[in-house]
PDB file of C-alpha atoms in Angstrom:
ATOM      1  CA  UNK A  68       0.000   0.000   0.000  1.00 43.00           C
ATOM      2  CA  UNK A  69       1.457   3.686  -0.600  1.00 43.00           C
ATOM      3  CA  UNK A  70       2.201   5.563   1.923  1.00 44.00           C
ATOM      4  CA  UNK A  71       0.146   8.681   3.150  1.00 43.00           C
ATOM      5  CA  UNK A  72       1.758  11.266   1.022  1.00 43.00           C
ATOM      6  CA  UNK A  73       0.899  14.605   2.714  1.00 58.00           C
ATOM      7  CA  UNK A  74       1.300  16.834   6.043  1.00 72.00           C
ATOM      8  CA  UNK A  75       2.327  15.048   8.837  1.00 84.00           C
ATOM      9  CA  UNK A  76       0.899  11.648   8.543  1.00 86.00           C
ATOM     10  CA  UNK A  77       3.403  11.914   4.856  1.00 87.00           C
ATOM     11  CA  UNK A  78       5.356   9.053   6.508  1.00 91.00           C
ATOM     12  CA  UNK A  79       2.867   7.058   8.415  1.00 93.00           C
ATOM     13  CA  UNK A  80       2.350   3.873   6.390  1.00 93.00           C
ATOM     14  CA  UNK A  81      -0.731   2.650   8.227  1.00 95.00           C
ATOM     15  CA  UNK A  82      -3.493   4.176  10.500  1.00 94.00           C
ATOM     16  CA  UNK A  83      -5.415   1.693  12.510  1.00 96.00           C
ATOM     17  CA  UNK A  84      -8.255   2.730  14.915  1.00 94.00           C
ATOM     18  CA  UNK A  85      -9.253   0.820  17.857  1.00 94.00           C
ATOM     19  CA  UNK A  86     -13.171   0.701  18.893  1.00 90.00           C
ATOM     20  CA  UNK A  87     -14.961  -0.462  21.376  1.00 86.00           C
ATOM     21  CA  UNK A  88     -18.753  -0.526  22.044  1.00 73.00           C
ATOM     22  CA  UNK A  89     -18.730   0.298  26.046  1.00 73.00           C
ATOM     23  CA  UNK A  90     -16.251   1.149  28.143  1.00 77.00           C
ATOM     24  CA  UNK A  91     -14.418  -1.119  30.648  1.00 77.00           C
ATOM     25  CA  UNK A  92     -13.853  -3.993  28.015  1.00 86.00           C
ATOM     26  CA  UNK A  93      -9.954  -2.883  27.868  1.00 85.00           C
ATOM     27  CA  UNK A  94      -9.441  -1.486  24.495  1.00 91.00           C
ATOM     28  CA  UNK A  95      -6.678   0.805  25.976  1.00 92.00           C
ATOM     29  CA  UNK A  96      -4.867  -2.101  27.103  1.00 92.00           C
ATOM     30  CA  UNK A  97      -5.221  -4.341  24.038  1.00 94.00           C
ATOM     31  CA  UNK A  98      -3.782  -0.606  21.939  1.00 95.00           C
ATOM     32  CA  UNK A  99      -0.681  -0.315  24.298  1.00 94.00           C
ATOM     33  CA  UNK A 100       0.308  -4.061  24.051  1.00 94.00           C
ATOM     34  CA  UNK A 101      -0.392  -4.334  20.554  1.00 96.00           C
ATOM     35  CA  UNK A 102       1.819  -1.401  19.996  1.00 96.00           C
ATOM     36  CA  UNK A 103       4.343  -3.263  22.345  1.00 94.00           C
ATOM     37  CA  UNK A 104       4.326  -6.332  20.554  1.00 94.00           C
ATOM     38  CA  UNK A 105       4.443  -4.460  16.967  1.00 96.00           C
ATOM     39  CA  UNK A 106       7.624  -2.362  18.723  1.00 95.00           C
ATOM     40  CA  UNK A 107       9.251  -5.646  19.688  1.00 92.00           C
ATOM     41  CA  UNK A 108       8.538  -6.782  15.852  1.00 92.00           C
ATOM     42  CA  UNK A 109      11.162  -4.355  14.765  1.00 94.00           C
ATOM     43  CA  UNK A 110       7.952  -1.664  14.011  1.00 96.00           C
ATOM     44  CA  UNK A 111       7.762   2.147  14.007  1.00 97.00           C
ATOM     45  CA  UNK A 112       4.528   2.653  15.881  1.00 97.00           C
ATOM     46  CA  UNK A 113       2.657   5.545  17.352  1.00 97.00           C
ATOM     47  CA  UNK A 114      -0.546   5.913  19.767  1.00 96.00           C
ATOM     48  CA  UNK A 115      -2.349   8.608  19.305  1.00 93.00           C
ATOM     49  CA  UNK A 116      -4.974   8.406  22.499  1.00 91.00           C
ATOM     50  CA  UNK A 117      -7.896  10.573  22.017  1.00 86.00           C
ATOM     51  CA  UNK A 118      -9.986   8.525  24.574  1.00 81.00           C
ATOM     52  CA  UNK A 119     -10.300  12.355  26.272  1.00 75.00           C
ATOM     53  CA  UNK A 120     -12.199  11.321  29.710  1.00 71.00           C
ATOM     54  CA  UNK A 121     -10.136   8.372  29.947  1.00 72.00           C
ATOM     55  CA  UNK A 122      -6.362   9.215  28.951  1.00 80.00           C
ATOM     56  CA  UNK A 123      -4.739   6.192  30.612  1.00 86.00           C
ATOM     57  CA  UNK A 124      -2.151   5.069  28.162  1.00 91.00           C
ATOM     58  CA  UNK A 125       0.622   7.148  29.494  1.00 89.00           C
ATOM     59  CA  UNK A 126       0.372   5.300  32.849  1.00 89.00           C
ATOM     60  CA  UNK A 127       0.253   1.873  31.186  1.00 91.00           C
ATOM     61  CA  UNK A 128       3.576   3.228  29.404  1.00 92.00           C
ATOM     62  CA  UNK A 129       4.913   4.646  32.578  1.00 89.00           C
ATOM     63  CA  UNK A 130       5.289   7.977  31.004  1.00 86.00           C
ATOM     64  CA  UNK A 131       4.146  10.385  33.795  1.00 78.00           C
ATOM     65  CA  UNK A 132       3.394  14.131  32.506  1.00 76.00           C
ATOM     66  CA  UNK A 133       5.913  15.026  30.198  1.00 80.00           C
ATOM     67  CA  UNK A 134       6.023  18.405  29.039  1.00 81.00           C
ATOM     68  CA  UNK A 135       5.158  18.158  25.285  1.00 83.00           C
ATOM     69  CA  UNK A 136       7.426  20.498  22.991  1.00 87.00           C
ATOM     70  CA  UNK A 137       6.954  22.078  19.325  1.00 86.00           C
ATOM     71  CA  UNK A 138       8.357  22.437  16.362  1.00 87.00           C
ATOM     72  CA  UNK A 139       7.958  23.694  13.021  1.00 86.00           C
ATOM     73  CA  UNK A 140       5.583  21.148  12.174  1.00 84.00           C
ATOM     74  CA  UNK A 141       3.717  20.614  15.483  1.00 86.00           C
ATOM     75  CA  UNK A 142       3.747  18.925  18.450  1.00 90.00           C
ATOM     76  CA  UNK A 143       6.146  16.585  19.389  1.00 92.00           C
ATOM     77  CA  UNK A 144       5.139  12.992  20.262  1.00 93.00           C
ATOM     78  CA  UNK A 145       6.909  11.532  23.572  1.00 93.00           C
ATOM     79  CA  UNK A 146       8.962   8.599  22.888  1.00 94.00           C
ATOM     80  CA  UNK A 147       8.983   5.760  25.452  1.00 91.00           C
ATOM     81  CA  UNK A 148      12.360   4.923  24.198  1.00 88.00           C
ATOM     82  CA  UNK A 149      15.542   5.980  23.106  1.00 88.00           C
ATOM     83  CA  UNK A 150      15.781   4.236  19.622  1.00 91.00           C
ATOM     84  CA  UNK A 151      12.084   6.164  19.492  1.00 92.00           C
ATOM     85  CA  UNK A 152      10.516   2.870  17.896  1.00 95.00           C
ATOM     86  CA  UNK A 153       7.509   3.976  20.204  1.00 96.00           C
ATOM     87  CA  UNK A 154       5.612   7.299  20.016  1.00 96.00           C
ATOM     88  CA  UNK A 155       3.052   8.582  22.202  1.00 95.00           C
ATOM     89  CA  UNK A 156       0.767  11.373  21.989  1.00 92.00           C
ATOM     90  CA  UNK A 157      -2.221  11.762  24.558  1.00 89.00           C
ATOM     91  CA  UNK A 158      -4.684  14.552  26.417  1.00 79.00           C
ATOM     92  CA  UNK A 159      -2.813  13.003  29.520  1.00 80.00           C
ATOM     93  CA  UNK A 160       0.141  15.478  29.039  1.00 84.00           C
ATOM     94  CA  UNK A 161      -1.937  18.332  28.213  1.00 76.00           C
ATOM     95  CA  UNK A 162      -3.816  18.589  31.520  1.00 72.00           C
ATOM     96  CA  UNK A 163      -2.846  20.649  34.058  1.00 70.00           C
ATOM     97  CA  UNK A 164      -4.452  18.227  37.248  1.00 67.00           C
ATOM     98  CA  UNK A 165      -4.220  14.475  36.251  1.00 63.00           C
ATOM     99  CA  UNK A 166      -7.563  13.831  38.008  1.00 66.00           C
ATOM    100  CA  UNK A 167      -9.434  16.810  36.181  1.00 67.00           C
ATOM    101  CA  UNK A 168     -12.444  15.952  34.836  1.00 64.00           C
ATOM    102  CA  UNK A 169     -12.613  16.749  30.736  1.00 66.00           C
ATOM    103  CA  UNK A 170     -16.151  18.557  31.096  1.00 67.00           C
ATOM    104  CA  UNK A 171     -15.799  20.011  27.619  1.00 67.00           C
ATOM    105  CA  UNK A 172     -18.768  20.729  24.683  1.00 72.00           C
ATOM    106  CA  UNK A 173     -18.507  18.629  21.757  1.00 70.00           C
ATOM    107  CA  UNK A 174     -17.166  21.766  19.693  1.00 79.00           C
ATOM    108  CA  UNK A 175     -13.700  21.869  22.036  1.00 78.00           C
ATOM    109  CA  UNK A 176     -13.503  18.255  21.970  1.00 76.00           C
ATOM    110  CA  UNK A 177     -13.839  18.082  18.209  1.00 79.00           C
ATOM    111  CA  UNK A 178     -11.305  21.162  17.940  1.00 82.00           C
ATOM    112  CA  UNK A 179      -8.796  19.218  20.239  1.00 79.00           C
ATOM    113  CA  UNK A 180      -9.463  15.420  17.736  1.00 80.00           C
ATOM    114  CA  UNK A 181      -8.163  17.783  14.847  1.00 80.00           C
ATOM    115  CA  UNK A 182      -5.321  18.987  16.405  1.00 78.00           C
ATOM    116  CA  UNK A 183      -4.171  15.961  17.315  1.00 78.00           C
ATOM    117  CA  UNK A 184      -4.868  14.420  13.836  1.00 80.00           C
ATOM    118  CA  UNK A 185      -3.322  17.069  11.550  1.00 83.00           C
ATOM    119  CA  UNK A 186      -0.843  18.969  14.265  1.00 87.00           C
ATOM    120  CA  UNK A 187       1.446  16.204  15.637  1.00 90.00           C
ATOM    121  CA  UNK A 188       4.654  15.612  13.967  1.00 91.00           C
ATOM    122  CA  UNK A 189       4.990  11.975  13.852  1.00 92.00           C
ATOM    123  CA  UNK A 190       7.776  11.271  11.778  1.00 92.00           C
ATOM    124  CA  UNK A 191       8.011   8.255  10.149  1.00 94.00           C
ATOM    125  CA  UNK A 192       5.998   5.154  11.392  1.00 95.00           C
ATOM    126  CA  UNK A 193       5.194   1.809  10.354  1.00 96.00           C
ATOM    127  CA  UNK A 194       1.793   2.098  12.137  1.00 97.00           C
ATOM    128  CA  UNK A 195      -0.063   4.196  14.011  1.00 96.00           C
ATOM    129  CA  UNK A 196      -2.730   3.000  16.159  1.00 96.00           C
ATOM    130  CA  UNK A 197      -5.355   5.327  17.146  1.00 93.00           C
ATOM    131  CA  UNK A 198      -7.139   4.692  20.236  1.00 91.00           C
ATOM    132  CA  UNK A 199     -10.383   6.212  20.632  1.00 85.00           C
ATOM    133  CA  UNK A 200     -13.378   6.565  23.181  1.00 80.00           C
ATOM    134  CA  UNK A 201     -16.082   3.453  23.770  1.00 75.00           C
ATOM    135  CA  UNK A 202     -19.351   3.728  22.009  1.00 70.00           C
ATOM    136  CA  UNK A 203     -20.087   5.779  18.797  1.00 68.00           C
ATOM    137  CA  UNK A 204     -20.129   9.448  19.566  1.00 70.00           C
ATOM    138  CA  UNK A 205     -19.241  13.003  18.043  1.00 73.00           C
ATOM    139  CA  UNK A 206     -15.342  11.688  19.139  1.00 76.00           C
ATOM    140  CA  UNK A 207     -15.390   9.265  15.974  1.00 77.00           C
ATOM    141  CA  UNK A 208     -16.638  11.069  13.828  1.00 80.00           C
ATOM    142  CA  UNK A 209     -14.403  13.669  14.249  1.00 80.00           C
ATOM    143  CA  UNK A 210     -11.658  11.086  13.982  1.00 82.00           C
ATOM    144  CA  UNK A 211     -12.924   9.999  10.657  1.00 82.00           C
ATOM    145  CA  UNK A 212     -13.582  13.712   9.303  1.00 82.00           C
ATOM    146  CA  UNK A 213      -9.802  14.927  10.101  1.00 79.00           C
ATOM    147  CA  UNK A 214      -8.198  11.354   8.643  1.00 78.00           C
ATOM    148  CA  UNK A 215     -10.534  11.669   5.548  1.00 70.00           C
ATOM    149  CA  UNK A 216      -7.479  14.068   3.744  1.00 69.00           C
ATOM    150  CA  UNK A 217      -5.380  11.226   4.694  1.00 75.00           C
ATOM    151  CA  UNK A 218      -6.275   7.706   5.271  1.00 79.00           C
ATOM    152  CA  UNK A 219      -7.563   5.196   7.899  1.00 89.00           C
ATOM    153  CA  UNK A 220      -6.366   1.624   7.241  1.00 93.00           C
ATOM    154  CA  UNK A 221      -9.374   0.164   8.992  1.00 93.00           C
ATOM    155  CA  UNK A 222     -10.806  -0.663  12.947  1.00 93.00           C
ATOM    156  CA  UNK A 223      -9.843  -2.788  15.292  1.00 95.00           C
ATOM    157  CA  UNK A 224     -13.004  -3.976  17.519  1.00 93.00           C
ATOM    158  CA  UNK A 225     -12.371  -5.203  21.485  1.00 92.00           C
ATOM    159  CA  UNK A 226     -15.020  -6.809  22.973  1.00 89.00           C
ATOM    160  CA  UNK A 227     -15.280  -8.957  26.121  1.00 85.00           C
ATOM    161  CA  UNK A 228     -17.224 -12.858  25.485  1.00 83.00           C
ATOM    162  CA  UNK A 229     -20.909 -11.611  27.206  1.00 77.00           C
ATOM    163  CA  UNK A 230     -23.327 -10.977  25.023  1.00 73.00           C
ATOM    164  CA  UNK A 231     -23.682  -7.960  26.649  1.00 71.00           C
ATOM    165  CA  UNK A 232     -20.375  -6.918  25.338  1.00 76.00           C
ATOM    166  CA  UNK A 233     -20.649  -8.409  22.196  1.00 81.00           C
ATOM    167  CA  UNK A 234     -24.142  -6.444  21.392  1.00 79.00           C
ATOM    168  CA  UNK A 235     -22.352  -3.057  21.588  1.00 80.00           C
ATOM    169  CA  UNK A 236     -19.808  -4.394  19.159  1.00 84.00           C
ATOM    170  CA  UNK A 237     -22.533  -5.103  16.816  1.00 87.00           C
ATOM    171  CA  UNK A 238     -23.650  -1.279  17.067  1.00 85.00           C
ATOM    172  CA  UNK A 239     -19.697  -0.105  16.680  1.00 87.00           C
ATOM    173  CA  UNK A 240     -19.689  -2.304  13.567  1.00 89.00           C
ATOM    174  CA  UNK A 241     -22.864  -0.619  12.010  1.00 88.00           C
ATOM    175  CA  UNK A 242     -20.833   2.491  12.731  1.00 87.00           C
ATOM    176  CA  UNK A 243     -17.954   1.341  10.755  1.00 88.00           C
ATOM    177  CA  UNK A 244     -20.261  -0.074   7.693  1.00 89.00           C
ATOM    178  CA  UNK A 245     -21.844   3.689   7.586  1.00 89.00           C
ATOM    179  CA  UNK A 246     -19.135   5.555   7.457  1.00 88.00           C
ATOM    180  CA  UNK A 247     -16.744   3.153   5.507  1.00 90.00           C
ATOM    181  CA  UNK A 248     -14.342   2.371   7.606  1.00 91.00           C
ATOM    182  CA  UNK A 249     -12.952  -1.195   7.007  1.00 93.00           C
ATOM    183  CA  UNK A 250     -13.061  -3.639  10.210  1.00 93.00           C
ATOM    184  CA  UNK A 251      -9.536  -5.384  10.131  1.00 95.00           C
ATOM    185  CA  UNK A 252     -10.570  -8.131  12.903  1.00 94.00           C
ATOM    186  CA  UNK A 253     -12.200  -8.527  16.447  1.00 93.00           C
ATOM    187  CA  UNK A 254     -10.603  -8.675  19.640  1.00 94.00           C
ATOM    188  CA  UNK A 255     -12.018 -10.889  22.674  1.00 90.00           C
ATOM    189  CA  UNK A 256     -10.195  -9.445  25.942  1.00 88.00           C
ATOM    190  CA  UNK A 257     -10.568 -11.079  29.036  1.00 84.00           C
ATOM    191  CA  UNK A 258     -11.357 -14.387  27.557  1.00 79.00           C
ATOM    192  CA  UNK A 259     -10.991 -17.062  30.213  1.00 73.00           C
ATOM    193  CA  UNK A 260      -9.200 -16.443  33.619  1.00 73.00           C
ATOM    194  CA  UNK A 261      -4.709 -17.455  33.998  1.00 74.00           C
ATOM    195  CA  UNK A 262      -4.256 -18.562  37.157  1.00 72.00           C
ATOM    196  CA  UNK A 263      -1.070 -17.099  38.726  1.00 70.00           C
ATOM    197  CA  UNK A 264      -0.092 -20.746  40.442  1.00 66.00           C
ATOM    198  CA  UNK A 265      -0.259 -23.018  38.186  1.00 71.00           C
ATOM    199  CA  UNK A 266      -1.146 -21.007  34.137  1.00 73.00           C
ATOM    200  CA  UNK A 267      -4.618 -23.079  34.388  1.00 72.00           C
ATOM    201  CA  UNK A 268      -6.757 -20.653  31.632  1.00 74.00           C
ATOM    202  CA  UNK A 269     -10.740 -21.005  33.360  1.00 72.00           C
ATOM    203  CA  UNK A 270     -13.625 -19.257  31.867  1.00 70.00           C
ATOM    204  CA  UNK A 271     -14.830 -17.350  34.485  1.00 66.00           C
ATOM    205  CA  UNK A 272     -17.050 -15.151  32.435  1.00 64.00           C
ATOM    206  CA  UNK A 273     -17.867 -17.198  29.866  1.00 66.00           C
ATOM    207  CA  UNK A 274     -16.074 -17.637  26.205  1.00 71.00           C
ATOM    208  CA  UNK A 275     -16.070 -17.136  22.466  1.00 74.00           C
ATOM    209  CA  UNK A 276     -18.754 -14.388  22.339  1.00 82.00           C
ATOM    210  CA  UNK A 277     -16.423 -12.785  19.881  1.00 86.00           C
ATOM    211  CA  UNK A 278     -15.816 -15.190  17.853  1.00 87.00           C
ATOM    212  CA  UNK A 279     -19.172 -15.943  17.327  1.00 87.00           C
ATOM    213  CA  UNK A 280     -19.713 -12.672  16.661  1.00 88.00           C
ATOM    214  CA  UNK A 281     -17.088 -12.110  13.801  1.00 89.00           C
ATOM    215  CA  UNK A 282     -18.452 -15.382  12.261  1.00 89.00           C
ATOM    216  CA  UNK A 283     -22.140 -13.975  11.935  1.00 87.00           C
ATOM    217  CA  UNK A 284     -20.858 -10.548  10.654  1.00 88.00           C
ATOM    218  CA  UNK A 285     -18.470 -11.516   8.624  1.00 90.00           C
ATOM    219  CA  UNK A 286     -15.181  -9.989  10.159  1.00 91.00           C
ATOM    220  CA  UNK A 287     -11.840 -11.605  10.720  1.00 92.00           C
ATOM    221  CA  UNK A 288     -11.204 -12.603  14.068  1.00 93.00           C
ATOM    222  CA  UNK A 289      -8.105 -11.931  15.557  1.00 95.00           C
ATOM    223  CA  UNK A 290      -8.063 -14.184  18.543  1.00 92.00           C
ATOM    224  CA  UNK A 291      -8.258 -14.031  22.307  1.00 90.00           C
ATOM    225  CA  UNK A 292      -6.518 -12.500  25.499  1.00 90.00           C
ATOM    226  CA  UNK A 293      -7.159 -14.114  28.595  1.00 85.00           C
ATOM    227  CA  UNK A 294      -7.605 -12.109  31.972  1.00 83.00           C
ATOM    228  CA  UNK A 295      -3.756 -12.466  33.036  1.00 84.00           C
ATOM    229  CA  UNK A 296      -3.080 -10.883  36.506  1.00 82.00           C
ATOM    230  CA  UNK A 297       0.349 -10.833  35.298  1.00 85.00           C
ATOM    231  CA  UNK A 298      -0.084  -8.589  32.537  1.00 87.00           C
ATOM    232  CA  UNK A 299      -2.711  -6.578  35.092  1.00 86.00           C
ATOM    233  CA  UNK A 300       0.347  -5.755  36.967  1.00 87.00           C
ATOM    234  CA  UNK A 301       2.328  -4.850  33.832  1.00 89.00           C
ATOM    235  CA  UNK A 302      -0.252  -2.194  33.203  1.00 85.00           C
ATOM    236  CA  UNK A 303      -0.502  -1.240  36.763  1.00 86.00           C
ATOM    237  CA  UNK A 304       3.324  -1.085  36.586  1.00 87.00           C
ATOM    238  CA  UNK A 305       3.909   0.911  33.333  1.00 86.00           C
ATOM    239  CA  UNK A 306       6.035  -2.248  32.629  1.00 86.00           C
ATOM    240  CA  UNK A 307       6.355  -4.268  29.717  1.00 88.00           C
ATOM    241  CA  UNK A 308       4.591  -7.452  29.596  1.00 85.00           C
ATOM    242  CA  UNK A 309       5.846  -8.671  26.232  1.00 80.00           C
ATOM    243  CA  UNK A 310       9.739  -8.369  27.342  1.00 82.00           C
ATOM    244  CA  UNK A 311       8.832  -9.792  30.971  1.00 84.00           C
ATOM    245  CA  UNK A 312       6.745 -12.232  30.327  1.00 86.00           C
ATOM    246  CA  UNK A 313       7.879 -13.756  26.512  1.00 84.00           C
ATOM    247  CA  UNK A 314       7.145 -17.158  27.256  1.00 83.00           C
ATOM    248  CA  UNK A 315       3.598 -16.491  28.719  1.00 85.00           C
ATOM    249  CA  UNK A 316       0.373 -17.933  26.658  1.00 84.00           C
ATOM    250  CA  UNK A 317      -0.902 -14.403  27.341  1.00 88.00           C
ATOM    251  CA  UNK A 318       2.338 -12.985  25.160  1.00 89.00           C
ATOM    252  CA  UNK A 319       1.429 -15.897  22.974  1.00 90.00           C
ATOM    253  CA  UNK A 320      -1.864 -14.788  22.460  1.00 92.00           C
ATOM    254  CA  UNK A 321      -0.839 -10.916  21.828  1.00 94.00           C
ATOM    255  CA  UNK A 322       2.096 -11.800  19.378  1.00 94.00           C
ATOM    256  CA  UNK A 323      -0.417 -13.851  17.092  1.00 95.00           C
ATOM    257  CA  UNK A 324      -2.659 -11.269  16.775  1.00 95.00           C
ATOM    258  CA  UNK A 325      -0.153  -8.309  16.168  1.00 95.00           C
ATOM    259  CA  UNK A 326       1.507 -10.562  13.496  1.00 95.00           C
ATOM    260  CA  UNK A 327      -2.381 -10.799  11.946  1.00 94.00           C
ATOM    261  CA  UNK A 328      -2.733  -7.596  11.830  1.00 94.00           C
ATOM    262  CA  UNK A 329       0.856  -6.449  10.346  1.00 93.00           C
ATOM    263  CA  UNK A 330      -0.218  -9.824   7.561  1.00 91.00           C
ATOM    264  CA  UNK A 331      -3.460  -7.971   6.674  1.00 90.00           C
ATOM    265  CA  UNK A 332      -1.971  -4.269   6.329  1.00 90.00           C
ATOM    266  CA  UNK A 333       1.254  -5.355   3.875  1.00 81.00           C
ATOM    267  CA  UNK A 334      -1.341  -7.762   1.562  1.00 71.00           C
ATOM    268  CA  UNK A 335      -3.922  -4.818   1.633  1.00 60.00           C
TER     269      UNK A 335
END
């Protein structure tokens, strides 16, 4: 696929959004260890969070409050290392108080989406990965209105196994079908329970909601991530799961379904 040939998404080779139909079913989670595993793949990647009340990525990267700095052509992303394979820009290190509340009209919010869209000076990037508020609001679509100049690979869709979870989905991917946006796979987080004694995976939910559901609409599915209390306390952490934990079925599980998604961009 060419490249995105203008302003500063000119050397961003693939935009990916990821979507979820409620909140609390770990879509920021699945974005930073995706973009983890895609890092450790030898990939240029980016996050650009613009899950405004919910900013948590920088914590799950350990990044604290950086002050963000400009240049000629914008902001400039924080890097969570020094070979700057991983770039991260996010409402968290534009607030002043980390626990104020985002109690803005749609008008500011939609104003801040663009900004973050057109004004940050990415560089170049094998994939950024764009994760974005639950549910189907005035967010996404401003998303989609400032990429439309550019391009947006497709959606990523998290879901949890209930039904309940998976029923949202359904609505997130009506949203994609009416506004075009191609759905590159499903995600079921939380899928079964690792015990920390002995790696026993039990379904304490329940299990395969989302594949069921990308077999009745149609869509790819990705594959599964188990509730890990390990990779909990990665995220709790800011640490690393997929360089602390490589030989973990949970790392397993992550790795397949990066490599998936890096197979479907380069035969798009």
């Amino acid at each position: 696929m060419e490249e995105i040939n203008d302003g500063n998404l000119g050397q961003v080779r693939h935009v990916v959004l990821v979507l979820s139909g409620k909140g609390g079913v770990g879509k920021s989670t699945i974005t930073t260890e995706l973009a983890l595993a895609l890092k450790h793949a030898g990939k240029k990647v980016g996050i650009l969070d613009v899950d405004l009340c919910g900013p948590s990525i920088p914590r799950m990267l350990s990044m604290g409050r950086p002050d963000v700095h400009q240049c000629d052509s914008g902001w400039v992303p924080v890097y969570t290392d020094t070979q700057k394979s991983l770039a991260l820009m996010s409402i968290g290190f534009l607030l002043e108080d980390p626990d104020e509340a985002v109690v803005w009209r749609g008008p500011k919010k939609n104003a801040l989406i663009g900004q973050f869209v057109s004004d940050v000076a990415w560089g170049e990037l094998d994939v950024l990965l764009v994760d974005t508020p639950p549910g189907t609001s005035d967010e996404h679509l401003a998303v989609l209105e400032n990429l439309k100049k550019h391009r947006v690979d497709g959606a990523i869709l998290v879901t949890t196994p209930q039904a309940v979870s998976t029923g949202d989905v359904r609505r997130e991917i009506t949203f994609c079908k009416k506004t075009g946006v191609r759905i590159l796979g499903i995600v079921e987080n939380m899928s079964g329970f690792v015990c920390p004694h002995c790696s026993e995976c039990s379904n304490v939910f329940s299990k395969g909601g989302g594949e069921e559901l990308a077999k009745t609409t149609g869509s790819v599915f990705l594959g599964c991530v188990p509730l890990d209390p390990l990779l909990s306390a990665s995220i709790e952490e800011g640490r690393d799961f997929t360089q602390s934990f490589p030989d973990s079925a949970t790392f397993s599980a992550i790795s397949s379904i990066s490599q998936t998604l890096l197979n479907s961009l380069q035969t798009d």
